[in-house]
Coordinates of C-alpha atoms and ligand atoms in Angstrom, one line a residue:
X11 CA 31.6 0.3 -1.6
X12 CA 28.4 1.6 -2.4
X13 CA 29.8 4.6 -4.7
X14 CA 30.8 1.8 -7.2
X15 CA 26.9 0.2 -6.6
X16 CA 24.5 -0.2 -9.0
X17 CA 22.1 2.8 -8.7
X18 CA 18.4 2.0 -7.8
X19 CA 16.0 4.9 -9.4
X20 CA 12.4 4.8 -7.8
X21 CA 9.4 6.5 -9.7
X22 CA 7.5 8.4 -7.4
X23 CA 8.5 10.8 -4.6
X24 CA 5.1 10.8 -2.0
X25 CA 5.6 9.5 1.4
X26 CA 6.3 6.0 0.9
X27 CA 9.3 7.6 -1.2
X28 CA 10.6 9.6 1.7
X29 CA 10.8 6.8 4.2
X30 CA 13.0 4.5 1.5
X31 CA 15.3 7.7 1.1
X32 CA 15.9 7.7 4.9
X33 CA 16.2 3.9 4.9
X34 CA 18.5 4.2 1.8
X35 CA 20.4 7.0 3.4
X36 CA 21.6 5.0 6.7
X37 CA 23.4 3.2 4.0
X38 CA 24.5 5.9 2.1
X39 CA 23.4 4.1 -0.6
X40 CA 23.2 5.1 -4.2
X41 CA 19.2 6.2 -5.2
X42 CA 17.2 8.8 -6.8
X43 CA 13.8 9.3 -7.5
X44 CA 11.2 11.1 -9.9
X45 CA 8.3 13.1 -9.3
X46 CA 6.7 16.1 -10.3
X47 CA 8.2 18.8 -8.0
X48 CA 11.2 19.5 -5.5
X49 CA 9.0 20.3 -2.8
X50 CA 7.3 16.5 -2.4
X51 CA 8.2 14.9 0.5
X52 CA 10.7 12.6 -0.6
X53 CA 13.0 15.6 -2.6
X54 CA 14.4 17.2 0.9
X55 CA 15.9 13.3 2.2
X56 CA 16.9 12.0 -1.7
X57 CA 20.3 11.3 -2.8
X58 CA 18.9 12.8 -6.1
X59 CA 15.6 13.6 -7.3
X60 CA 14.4 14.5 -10.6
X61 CA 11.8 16.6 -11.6
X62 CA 9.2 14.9 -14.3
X63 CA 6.1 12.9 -14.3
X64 CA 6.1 9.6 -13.5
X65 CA 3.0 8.4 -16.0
X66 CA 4.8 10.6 -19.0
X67 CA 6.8 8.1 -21.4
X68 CA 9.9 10.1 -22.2
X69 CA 10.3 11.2 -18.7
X70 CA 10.4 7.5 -17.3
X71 CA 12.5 6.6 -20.0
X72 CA 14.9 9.5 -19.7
X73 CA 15.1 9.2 -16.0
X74 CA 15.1 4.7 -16.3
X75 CA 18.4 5.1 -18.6
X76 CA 20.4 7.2 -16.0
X77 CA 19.9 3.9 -13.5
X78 CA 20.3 0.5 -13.1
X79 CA 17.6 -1.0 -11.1
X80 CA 14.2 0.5 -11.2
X81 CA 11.4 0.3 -8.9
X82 CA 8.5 2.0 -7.9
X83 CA 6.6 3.6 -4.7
X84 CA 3.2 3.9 -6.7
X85 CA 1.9 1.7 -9.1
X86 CA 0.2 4.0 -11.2
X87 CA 3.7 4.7 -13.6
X88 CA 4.1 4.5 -17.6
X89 CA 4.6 1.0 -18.0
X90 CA 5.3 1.4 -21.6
X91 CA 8.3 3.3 -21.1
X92 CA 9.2 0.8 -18.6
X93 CA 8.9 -2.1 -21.1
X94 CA 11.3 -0.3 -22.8
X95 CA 13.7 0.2 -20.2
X96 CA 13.5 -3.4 -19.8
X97 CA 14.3 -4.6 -23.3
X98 CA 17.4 -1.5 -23.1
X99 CA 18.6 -4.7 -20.6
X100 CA 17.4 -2.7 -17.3
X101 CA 16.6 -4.4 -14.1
X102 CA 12.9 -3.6 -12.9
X103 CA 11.0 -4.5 -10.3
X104 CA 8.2 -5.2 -10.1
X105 CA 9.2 -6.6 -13.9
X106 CA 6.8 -4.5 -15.9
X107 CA 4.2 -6.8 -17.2
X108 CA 3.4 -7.8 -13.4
X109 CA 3.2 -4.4 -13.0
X110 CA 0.7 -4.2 -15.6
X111 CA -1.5 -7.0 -14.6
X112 CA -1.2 -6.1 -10.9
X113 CA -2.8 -2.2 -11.8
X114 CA -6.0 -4.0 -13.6
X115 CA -8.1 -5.1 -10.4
X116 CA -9.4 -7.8 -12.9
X117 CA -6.7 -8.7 -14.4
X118 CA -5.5 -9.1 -11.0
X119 CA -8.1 -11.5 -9.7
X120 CA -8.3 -13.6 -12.5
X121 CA -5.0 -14.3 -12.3
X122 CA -6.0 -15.5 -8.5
X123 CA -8.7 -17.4 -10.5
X124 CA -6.3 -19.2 -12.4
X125 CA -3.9 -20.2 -9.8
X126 CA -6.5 -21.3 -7.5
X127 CA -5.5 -18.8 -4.5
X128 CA -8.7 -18.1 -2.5
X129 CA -10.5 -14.8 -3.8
X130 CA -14.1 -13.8 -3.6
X131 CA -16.8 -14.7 -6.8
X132 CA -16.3 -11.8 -9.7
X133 CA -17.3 -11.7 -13.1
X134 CA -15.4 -8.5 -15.6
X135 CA -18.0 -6.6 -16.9
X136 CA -17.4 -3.7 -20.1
X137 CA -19.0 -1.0 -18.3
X138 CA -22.3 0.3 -16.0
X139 CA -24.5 -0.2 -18.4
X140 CA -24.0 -4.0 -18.5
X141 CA -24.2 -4.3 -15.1
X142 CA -27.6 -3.2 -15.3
X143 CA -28.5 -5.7 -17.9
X144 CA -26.4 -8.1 -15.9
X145 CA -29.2 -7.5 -12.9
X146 CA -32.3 -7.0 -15.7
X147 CA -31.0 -10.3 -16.6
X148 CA -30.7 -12.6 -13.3
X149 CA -27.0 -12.9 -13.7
X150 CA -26.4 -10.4 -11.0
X151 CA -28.2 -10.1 -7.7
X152 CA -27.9 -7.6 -5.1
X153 CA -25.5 -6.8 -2.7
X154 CA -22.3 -6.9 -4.6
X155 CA -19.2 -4.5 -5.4
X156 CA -18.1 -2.5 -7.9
X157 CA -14.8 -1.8 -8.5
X158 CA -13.0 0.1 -11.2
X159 CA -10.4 -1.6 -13.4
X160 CA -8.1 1.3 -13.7
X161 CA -6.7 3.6 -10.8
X162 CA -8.6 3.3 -7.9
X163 CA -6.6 4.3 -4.8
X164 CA -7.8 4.1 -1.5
X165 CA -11.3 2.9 -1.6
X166 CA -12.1 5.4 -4.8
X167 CA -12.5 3.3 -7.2
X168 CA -15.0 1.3 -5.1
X169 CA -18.7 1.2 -4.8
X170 CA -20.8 -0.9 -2.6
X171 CA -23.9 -2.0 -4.2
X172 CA -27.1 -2.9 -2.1
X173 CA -30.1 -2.0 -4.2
X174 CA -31.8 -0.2 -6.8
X175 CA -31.5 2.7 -5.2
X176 CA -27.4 2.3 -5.3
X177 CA -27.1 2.1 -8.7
X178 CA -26.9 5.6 -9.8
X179 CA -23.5 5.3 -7.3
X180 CA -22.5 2.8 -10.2
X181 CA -19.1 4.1 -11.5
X182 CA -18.3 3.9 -15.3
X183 CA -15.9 2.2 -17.6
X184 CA -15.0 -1.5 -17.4
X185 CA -15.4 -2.6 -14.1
X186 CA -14.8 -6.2 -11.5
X187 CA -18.0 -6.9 -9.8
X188 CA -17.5 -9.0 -6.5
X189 CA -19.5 -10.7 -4.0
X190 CA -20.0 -8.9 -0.9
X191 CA -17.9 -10.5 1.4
X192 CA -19.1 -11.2 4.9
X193 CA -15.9 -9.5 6.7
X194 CA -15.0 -10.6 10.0
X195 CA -11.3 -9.2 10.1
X196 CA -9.5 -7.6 7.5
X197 CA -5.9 -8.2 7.7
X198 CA -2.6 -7.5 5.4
X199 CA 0.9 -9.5 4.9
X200 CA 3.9 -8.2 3.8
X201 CA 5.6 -10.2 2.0
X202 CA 9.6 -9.6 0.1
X203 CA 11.2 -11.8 -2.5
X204 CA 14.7 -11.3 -4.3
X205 CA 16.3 -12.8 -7.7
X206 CA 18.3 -15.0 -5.3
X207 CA 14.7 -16.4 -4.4
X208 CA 14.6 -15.9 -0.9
X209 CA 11.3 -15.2 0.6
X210 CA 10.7 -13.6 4.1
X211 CA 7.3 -12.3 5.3
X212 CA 6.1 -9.8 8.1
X213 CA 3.7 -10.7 11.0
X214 CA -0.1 -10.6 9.9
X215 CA -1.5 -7.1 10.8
X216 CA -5.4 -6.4 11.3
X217 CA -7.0 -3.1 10.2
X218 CA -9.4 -1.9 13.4
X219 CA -12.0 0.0 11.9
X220 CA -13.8 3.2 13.4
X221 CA -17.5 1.9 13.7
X222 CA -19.3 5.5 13.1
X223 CA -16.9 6.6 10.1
X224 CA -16.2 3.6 8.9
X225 CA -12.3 4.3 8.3
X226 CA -9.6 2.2 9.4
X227 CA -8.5 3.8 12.7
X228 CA -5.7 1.6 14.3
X229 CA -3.6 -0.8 12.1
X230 CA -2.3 -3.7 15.1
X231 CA 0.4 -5.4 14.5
X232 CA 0.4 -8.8 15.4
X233 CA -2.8 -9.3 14.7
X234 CA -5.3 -10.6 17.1
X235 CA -6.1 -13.7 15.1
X236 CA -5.7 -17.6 15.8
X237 CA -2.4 -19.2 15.0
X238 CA -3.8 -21.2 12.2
X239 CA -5.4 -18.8 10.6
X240 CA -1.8 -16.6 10.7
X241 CA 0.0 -19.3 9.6
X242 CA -3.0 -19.5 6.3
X243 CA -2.2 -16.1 5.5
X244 CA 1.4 -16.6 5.5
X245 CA 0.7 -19.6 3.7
X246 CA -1.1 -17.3 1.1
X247 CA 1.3 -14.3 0.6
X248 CA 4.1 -16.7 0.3
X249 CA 1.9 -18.4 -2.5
X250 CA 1.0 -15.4 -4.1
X251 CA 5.1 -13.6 -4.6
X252 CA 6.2 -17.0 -6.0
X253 CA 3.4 -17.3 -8.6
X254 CA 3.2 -13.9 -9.6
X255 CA 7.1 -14.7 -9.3
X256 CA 7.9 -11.0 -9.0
X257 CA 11.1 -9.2 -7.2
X258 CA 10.3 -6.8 -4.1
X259 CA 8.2 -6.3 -1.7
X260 CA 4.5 -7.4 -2.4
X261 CA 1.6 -6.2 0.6
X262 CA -0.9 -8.7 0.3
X263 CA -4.4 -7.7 1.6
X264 CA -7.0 -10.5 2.4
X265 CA -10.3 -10.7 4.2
X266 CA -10.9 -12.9 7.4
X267 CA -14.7 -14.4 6.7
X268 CA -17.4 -14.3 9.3
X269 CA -17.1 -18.4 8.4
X270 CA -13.2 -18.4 9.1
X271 CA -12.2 -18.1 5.5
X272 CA -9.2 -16.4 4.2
X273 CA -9.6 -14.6 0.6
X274 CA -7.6 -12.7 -1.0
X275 CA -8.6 -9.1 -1.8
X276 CA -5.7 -6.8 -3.9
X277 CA -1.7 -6.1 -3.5
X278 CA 0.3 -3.7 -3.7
X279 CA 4.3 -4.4 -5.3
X280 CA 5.5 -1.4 -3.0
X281 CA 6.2 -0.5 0.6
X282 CA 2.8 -0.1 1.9
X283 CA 0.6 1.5 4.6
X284 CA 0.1 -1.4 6.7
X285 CA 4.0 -2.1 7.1
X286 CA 4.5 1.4 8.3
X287 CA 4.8 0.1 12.1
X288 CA 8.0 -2.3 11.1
X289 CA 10.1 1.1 10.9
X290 CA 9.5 1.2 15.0
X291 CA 8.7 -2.0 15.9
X292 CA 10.4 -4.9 13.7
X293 CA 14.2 -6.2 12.7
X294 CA 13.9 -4.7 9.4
X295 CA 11.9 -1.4 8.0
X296 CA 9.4 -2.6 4.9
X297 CA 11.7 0.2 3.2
X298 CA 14.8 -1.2 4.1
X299 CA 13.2 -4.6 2.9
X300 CA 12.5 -2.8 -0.8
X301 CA 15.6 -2.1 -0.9
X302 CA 17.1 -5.0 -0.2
X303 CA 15.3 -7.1 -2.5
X304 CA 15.0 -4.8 -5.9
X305 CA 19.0 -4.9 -5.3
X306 CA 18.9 -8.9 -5.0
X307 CA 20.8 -7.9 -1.4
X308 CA 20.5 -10.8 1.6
X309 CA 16.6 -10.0 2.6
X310 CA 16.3 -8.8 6.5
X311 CA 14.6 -10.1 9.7
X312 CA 11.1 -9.5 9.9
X313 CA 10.9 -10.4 13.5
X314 CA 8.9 -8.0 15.1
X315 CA 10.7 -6.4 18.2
X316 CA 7.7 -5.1 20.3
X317 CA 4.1 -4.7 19.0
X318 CA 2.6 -1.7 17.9
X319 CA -0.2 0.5 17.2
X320 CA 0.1 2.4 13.6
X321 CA -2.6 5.8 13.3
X322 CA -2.5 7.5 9.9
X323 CA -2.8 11.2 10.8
X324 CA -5.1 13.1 8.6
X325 CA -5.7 16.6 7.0
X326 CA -8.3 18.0 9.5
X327 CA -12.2 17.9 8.0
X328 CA -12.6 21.6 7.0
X329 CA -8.7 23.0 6.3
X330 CA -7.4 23.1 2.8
X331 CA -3.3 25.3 3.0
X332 CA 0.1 25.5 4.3
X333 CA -0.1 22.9 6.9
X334 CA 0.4 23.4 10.8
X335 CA 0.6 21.1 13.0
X336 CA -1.4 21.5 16.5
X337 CA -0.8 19.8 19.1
X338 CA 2.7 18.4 18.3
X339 CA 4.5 18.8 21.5
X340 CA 1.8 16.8 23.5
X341 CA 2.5 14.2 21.6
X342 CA 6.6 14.4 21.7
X343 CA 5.7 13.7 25.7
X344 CA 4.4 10.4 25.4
X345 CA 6.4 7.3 25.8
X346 CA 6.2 4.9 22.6
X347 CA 4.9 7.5 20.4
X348 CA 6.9 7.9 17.3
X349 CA 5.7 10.6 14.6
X350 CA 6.3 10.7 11.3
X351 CA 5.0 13.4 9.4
X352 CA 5.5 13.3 5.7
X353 CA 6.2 17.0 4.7
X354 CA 3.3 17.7 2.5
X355 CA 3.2 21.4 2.5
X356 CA -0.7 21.5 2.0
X357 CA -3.3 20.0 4.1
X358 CA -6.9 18.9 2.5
X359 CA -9.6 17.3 4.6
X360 CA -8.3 13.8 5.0
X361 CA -5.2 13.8 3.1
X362 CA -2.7 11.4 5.0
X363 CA -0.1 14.0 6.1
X364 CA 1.9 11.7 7.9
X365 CA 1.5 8.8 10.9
X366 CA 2.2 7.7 14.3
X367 CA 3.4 4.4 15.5
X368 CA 3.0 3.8 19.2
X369 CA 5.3 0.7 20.7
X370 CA 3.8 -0.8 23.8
X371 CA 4.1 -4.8 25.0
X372 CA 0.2 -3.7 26.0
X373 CA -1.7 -3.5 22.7
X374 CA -4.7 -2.0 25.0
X375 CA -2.6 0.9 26.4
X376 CA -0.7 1.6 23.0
X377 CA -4.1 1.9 21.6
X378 CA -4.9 4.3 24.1
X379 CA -1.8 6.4 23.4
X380 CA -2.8 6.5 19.7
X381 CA -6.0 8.1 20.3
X382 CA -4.6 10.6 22.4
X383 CA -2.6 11.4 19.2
X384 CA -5.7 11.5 17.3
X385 CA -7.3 13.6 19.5
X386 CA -4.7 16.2 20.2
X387 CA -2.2 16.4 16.7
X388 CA -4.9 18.4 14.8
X389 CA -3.4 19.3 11.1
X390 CA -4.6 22.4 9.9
X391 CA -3.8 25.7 8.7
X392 CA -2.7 28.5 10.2
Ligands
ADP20 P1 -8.6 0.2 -2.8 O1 -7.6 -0.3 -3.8 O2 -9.2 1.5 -3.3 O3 -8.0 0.3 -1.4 P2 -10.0 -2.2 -2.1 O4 -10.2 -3.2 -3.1 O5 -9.0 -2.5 -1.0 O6 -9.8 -0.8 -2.8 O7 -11.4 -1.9 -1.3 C1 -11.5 -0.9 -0.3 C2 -12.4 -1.4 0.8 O8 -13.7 -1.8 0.4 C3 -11.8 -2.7 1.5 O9 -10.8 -2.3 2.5 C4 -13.0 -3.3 2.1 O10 -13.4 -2.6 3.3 C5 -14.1 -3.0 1.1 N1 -14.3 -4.1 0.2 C6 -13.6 -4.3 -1.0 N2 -13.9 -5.4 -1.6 C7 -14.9 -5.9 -0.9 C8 -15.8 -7.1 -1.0 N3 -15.7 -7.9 -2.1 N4 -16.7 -7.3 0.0 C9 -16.8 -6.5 1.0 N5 -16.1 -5.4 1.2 C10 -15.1 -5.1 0.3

C-alpha cells in the first residue's frame, strides 16, 4: 500500500529526524529528508536523504517538488521557498506562514496576545539600544527578559536581565522583552492535530532542574502537578493548535506560577525534546504522532503505558572529536533503561549526543536509575 503513498519529505536530518525515520520505517513508509551531509544522524535510518541546506531556497525548493507532503524537524528552514512549494499546490505542514510567525518569538506572543491565551507581560522593542532608553525612560524596570526575535535555540537567544550591571549581557537586534516570571514548575504538552481535525494530546511533563547548573536534569513524565492544573494545560495546548489552526504536532511549553498560574512560554511545530519519553513509555511515539498527522492518517493513543524518567545525555565538559562512549555497557545492565544515542560523530562540551529514558511505575527509583546513567555514560573522545 504504501509504495503507491503520498511521499512525506522532512527538512532537516539531526536527531529528531532519525527517530521519525525509525518510526517511519516500522511502516515501511515512503520519506526522505534534507540536510547538509550523509553522515547526520538521520542519513544511516532514511528511506532517502538528500544532501543540501535546509535554509538555502533552491535547495528546499528542488528537494519540496520531488514530494508531496512536507514537514519539518527544525523550524529554522527557508520559508520562502516553502511558500512557493505551497502555491506549486504542495501540502506543508506546519502551513508556511505559521511557520513564519511561530520562528518570531514576538510575533509569536502577540499572536497569544490577541487570542487571549495566558502569556507573560512583553512589549517588542527595535533593538538594545531602546531597551536602554526604555529603562532611561521608566517604561522598563528591572528584572526582566530578553529574548531574541530570530533563532534562538535552547536558551541562546535568552538573557536574563536583573540590573545595571546585566545590561552589557543585552543581546542585539530586535528583541521581546518579558516579565520575569516567578516559576514554580515548568512543564510542556504535546499536542497533534490533522486536516481531518482531530486533536489528541500527551500527558503534561515537568522539567526537574539541576539546582547548582541550572540545566534541566530529569524531564518526568506525568508530571507531579494537581489534576486541575493538568487538565488547564491541556485545556491550553488544545486552545493553542486550533487557533494557530496548524497540521502536526505542536509542543507547547508553559510556566507553572509561584501563584498557581499557567502561562504560556513558546512552541515548537516538531517532535520535541520533552516527548522523547513517549517512544518507551506511551501508546504512540511523538514521531509516529508526526507522521500521522502531516499525512492527515487516524492520530494515535497518547496513553501513557508506564511513567518515565527522560535524561538528555551530553558531550562531556572538556572533549571536542570522534565521539566514544564510556560507560555504555553499565548502562545496558540496568532494568528500564533505554538509550538512544543519536550518531553524531563529534562530541562538543554539551552537545546533546543522544538520551536515555528509564521506565519504572516508581518515579523515585527511575530517577535514581537516570543518574546512574549520568554518572557512568561519560561521552568523550578517545
Ligand atoms: P529557547 O527557545 O532558547 O529554549 P525559552 O524561551 O524557552 O528559550 O527560554 C529558555 C529558558 O529561560 C526557559 O526554559 C526558562 O527557564 C527561562 N525563561 C524564559 N522566559 C522566561 C520568563 N519570562 N521568566 C522567567 N524565566 C524565563
Amino acid at each position: 500500500m504504501f509504495q503507491k503513498s503520498k511521499k512525506l519529505g522532512i527538512l532537516g536530518g539531526g536527531q529528531l529526524g532519525k527517530m521519525i525515520a525509525l518510526a517511519a520505517g516500522n511502516w515501511h513508509f515512503p520519506i526522505k529528508f534534507l540536510d547538509k551531509k550523509s553522515d547526520f544522524p538521520t542519513a544511516r535510518y532514511a528511506a532517502e536523504f538528500v544532501e543540501g541546506n535546509f535554509k538555502n531556497y533552491d535547495d528546499v525548493l528542488a528537494f519540496g517538488r520531488t514530494c508531496d507532503v512536507i514537514s519539518i524537524e527544525i523550524e529554522h528552514v527557508n520559508t520562502e521557498a516553502l511558500l512557493q512549494l505551497e502555491k506549486e499546490g504542495k501540502t506543508i505542514h506546519p502551513a508556511p506562514e505559521k511557520l513564519i510567525l511561530i520562528k518570531d518569538k514576538g510575533l509569536q506572543k502577540q499572536f497569544y496576545a490577541d487570542n487571549n491565551l495566558p502569556t507573560s507581560a512583553f512589549q517588542l522593542l527595535d533593538n538594545e539600544e531602546i531597551v536602554k532608553k526604555e529603562i532611561a525612560n521608566g517604561n522598563l524596570s528591572f528584572p526582566f527578559v530578553q529574548k531574541t526575535r530570530g533563532e534562538g535555540y535552547d536558551g541562546k537567544g535568552v538573557a536574563v536581565i536583573k540590573s545595571e550591571d546585566d545590561l552589557r549581557k543585552l543581546l542585539s537586534g530586535p528583541c521581546l522583552i518579558e516579565e520575569l516570571v516567578d516559576i514554580e514548575k515548568e512543564i510542556a504538552v504535546i499536542v497533534a492535530r490533522n486536516e481531518m481535525g482531530e486533536v489528541v494530546s500527551y500527558p503534561v511533563v515537568e522539567m526537574e532542574f539541576n539546582p547548582v547548573a541550572n540545566l534541566v536534569e530529569f524531564l518526568i513524565c506525568p508530571s507531579d502537578i494537581t489534576e486541575e492544573q493538568a487538565e488547564v494545560s491541556d485545556k491550553l495546548a488544545r486552545a493553542v493548535i486550533e487557533k494557530l489552526d496548524l497540521c502536526g504536532l505542536l509542543a507547547v511549553e508553559l510556566f507553572l506560577t509561584k501563584k498557581g498560574e499557567i502561562l504560556i512560554n513558546e512552541v515548537a511545530p516538531r517532535p520535541h525534546n520533552s516527548g522523547h519519553h513517549t517512544i518507551d513509555s506511551c501508546f504512540t511515539s511523538q514521531f509516529e504522532q508526526h507522521i500521522r498527522a502531516v499525512m492527515n492518517l487516524p492520530l494515535g493513543s497518547t496513553k501513557m503505558k508506564i511513567p518515565s524518567v527522560m535524561v538528555n545525555l551530553l558531550g562531556a565538559d572538556g572533549f571536542t572529536g570522534e565521539a566514544f562512549y564510556d560507560g555504555f555497557e553499565s548502562c545496558l545492565n540496568v532494568e528500564g533503561v533505554n538509550l538512544h544515542l543519536y550518531g553524531k560523530t563529534v562530541t562538543k562540551p554539551f552537545r546533546k549526543m543522544g538520551h536515555a529514558t528509564i521506565v519504572d511505575k516508581d518515579l523515585e527509583e527511575a530517577k535514581r536509575k537516570g543518574k546512574f546513567v549520568k554518572d557512568n555514560l561519560i561521552i568523550k573522545t578517545k
